[in-house]
Structure formats: C-alpha cells, structure tokens
mmCIF file of C-alpha atoms in Angstrom:
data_model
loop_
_atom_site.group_PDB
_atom_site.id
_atom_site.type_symbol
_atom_site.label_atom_id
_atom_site.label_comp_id
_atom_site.label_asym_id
_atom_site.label_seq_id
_atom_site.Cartn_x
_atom_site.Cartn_y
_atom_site.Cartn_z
ATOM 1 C CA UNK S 1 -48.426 24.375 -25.410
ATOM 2 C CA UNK S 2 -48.681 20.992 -26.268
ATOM 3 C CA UNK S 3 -47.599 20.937 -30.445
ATOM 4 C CA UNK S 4 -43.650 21.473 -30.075
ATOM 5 C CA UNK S 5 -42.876 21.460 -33.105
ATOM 6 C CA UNK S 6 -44.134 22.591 -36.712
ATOM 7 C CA UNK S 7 -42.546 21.791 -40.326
ATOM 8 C CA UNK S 8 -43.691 22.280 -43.797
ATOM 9 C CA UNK S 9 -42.877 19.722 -46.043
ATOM 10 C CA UNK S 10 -45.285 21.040 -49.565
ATOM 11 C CA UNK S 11 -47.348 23.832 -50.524
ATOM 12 C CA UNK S 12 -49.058 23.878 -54.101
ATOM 13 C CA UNK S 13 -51.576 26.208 -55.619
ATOM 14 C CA UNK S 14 -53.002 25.865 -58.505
ATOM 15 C CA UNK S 15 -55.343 27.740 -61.032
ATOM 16 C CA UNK S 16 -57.634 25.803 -62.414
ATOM 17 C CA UNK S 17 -59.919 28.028 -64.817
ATOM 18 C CA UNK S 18 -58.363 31.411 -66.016
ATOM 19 C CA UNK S 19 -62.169 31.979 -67.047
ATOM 20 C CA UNK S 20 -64.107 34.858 -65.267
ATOM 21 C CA UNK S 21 -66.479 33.879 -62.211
ATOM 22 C CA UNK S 22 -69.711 35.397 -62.379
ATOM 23 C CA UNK S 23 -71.215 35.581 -58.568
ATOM 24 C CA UNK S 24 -70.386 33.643 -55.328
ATOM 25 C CA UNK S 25 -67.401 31.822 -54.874
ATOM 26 C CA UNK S 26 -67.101 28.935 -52.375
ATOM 27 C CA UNK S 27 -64.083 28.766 -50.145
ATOM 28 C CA UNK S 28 -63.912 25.409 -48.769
ATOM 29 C CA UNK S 29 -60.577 24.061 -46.275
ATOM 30 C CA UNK S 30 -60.099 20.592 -45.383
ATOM 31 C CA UNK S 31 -57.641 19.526 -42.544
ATOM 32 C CA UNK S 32 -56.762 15.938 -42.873
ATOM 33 C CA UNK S 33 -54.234 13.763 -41.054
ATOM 34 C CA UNK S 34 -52.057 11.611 -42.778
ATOM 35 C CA UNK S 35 -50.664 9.433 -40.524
ATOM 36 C CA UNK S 36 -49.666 9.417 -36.416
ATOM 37 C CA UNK S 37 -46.416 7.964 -35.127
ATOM 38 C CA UNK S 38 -43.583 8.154 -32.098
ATOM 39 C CA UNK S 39 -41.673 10.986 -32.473
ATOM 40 C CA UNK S 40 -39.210 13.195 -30.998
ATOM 41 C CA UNK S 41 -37.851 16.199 -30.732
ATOM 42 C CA UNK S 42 -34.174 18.007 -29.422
ATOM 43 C CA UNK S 43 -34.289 20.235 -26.683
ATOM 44 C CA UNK S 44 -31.240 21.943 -24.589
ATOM 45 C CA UNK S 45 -32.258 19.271 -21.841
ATOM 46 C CA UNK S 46 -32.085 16.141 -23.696
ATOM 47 C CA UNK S 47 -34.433 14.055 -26.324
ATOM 48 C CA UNK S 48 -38.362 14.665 -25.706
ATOM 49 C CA UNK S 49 -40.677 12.026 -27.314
ATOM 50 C CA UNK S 50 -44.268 12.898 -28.573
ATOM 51 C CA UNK S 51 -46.292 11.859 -31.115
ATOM 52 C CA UNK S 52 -45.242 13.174 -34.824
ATOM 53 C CA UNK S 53 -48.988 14.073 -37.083
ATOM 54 C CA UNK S 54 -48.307 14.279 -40.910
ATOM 55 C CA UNK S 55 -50.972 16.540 -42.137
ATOM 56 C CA UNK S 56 -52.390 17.561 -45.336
ATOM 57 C CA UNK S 57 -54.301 20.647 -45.490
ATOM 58 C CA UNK S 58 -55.992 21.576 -48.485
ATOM 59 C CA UNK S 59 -58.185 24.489 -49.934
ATOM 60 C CA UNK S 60 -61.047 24.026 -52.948
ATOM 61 C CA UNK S 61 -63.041 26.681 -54.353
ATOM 62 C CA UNK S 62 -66.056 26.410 -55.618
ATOM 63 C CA UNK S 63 -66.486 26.959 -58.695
ATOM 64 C CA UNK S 64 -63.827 25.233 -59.641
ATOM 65 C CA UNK S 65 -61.384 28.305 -60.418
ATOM 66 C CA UNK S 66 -58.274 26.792 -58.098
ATOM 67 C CA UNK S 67 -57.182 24.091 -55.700
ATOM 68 C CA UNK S 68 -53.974 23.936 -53.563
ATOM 69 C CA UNK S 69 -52.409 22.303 -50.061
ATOM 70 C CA UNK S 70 -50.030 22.226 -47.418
ATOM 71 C CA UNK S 71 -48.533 19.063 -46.261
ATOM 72 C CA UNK S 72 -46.284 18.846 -42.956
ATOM 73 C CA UNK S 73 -45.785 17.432 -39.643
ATOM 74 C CA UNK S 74 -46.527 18.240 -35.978
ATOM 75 C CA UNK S 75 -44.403 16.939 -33.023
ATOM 76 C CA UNK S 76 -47.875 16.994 -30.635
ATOM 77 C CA UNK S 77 -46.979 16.215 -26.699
ATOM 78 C CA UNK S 78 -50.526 15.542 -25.122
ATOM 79 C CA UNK S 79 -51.354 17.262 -21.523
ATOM 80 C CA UNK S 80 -51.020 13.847 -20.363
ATOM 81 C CA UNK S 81 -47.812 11.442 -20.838
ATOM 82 C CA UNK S 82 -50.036 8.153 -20.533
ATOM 83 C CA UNK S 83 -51.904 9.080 -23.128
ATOM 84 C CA UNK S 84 -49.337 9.229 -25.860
ATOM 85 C CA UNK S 85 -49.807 5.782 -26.162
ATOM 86 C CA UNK S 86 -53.523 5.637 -26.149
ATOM 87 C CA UNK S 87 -53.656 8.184 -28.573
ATOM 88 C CA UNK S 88 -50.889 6.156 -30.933
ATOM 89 C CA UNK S 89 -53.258 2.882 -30.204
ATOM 90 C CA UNK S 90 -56.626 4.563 -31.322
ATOM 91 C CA UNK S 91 -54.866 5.433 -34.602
ATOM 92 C CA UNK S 92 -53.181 1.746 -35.092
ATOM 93 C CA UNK S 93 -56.306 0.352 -34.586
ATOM 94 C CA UNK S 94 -58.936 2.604 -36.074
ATOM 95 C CA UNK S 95 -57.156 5.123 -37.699
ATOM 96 C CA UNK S 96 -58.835 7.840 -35.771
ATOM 97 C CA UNK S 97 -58.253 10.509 -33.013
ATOM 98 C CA UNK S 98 -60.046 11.496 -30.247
ATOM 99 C CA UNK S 99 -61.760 14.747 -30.409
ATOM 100 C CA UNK S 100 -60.366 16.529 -28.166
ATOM 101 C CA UNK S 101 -56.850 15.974 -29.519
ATOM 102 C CA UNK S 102 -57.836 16.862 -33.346
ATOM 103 C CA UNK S 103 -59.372 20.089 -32.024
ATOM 104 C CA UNK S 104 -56.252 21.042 -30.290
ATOM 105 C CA UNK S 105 -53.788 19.840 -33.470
ATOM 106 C CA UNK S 106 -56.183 21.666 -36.031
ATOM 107 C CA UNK S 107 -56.122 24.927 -34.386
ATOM 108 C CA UNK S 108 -52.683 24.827 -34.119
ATOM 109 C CA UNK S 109 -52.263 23.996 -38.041
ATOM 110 C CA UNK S 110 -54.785 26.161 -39.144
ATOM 111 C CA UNK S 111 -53.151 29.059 -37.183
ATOM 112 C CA UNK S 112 -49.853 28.532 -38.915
ATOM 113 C CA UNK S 113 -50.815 27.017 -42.375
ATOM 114 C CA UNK S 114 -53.267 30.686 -42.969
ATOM 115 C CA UNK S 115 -51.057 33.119 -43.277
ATOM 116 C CA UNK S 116 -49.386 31.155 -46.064
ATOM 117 C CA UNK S 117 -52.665 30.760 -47.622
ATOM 118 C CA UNK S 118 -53.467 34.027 -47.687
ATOM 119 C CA UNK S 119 -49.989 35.697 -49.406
ATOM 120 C CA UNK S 120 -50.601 32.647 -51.892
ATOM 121 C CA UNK S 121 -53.755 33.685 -52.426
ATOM 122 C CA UNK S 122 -52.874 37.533 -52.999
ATOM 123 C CA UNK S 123 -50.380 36.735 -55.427
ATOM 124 C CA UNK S 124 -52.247 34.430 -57.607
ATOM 125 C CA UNK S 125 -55.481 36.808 -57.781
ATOM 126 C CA UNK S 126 -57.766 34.726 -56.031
ATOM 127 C CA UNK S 127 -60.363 35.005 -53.281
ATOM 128 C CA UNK S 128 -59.239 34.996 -49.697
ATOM 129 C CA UNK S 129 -60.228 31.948 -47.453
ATOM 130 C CA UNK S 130 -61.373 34.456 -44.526
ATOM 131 C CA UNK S 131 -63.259 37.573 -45.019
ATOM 132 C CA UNK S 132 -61.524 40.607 -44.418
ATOM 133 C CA UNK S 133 -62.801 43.785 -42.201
ATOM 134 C CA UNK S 134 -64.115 46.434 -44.686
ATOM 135 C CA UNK S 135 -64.799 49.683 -43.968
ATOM 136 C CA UNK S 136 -68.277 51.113 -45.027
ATOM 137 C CA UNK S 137 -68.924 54.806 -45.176
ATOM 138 C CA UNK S 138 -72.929 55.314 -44.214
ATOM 139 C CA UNK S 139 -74.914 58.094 -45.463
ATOM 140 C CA UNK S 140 -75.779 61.375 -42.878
#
C-alpha cells in the first residue's frame, strides 16, 4: 500500500440554518490538497522517506443547512522511488499532481475521512453524504 501513514489534524461541522428544508438536499465533498513535501516516517527498520500531502477535505450541502472539513496529512510512498521526486517537482513547479497519484491519495482519504463524516453527521441531525441500503417491502 503505498499511503503509510494517516493523521488528522481538524475536523469542524457546522450548522448553518436551524430552519426546516423543504425537498432535495445536495451533498457535495471536495478533496483538496494543501500542500506536498519530503517526508518521513519511523519504522522498526530504520527512517523511510516519502512524500507528506496536507489535505483538506470538506463537505457543503446544498441548501445551505451545514458545512464542515477534515484537514490532515498523508505520508504517500509512490510504487516507484524515482518518482518521489518527480512527483515533489510537478508540485514546486505547477502546483499540481499527476492523475494517477491523486486517484490513489483520494481513495485512500476518502476511505478514512467517511466514517468520521458519517457519526458527525448522525449526531448533528443532518443528511448522510452516501445513501444508505433501505429495505422496501413490495406488495403480493
């Protein structure tokens, strides 16, 4: 797995309108990185470097009834050694990442960053960010 390591630094939620929604509500997430640099990370067989991703990952709904976030950091080691620092140079230069690499990173975030959203989500009354099974009885 290449993300070795995963720390939250913030969460916030935050409700907006106390007002009740009439119809559809919008649940919109936005993964964003922050910034890229050299990291590393302890391991029982010595220092391992990779590249440390501060993240901010945020949730809107629509209307506007909350907003909240997670910011944090990922210690990301890419398949490929070399490309640790072509990956640090693209972000230098441009401030972007390849593709391939933010697919792989945002997975990983959204994966752990969810569950969060969802107990924060239960306990302040509002709607989930992923539909839940329901069960439907149909008529005989």
């Amino acid at each position: 797995m290449p993300v070795l390591g995963f720390n939250i630094t913030k969460i916030e939620m935050e409700k907006v309108s106390l007002a009740p929604v009439q119809g559809q509500i919008e649940v919109r997430l936005s993964p964003k990185v922050r910034d890229m640099r050299l990291g590393e990370i302890r391991t029982p067989t010595g220092k391992m470097n990779g590249i440390e991703i501060l993240f901010r990952y945020e949730i809107d709904y629509n209307p506007k009834i909350a907003r909240g976030a997670v910011e944090g950091a990922v210690l990301y080691l890419p398949p490929q050694k070399d490309k640790m620092d072509e990956i640090l140079n693209l972000w230098e230069e441009e401030k972007k990442m390849d593709s391939v690499t933010f697919a792989e990173v945002v997975n990983f975030i959204t994966k752990e960053v969810s569950p969060i959203l969802m107990i924060l989500s239960k306990e302040m009354r509002l709607p989930y960010h992923v539909p839940l099974p329901r069960v439907e009885v149909k008529p005989q």
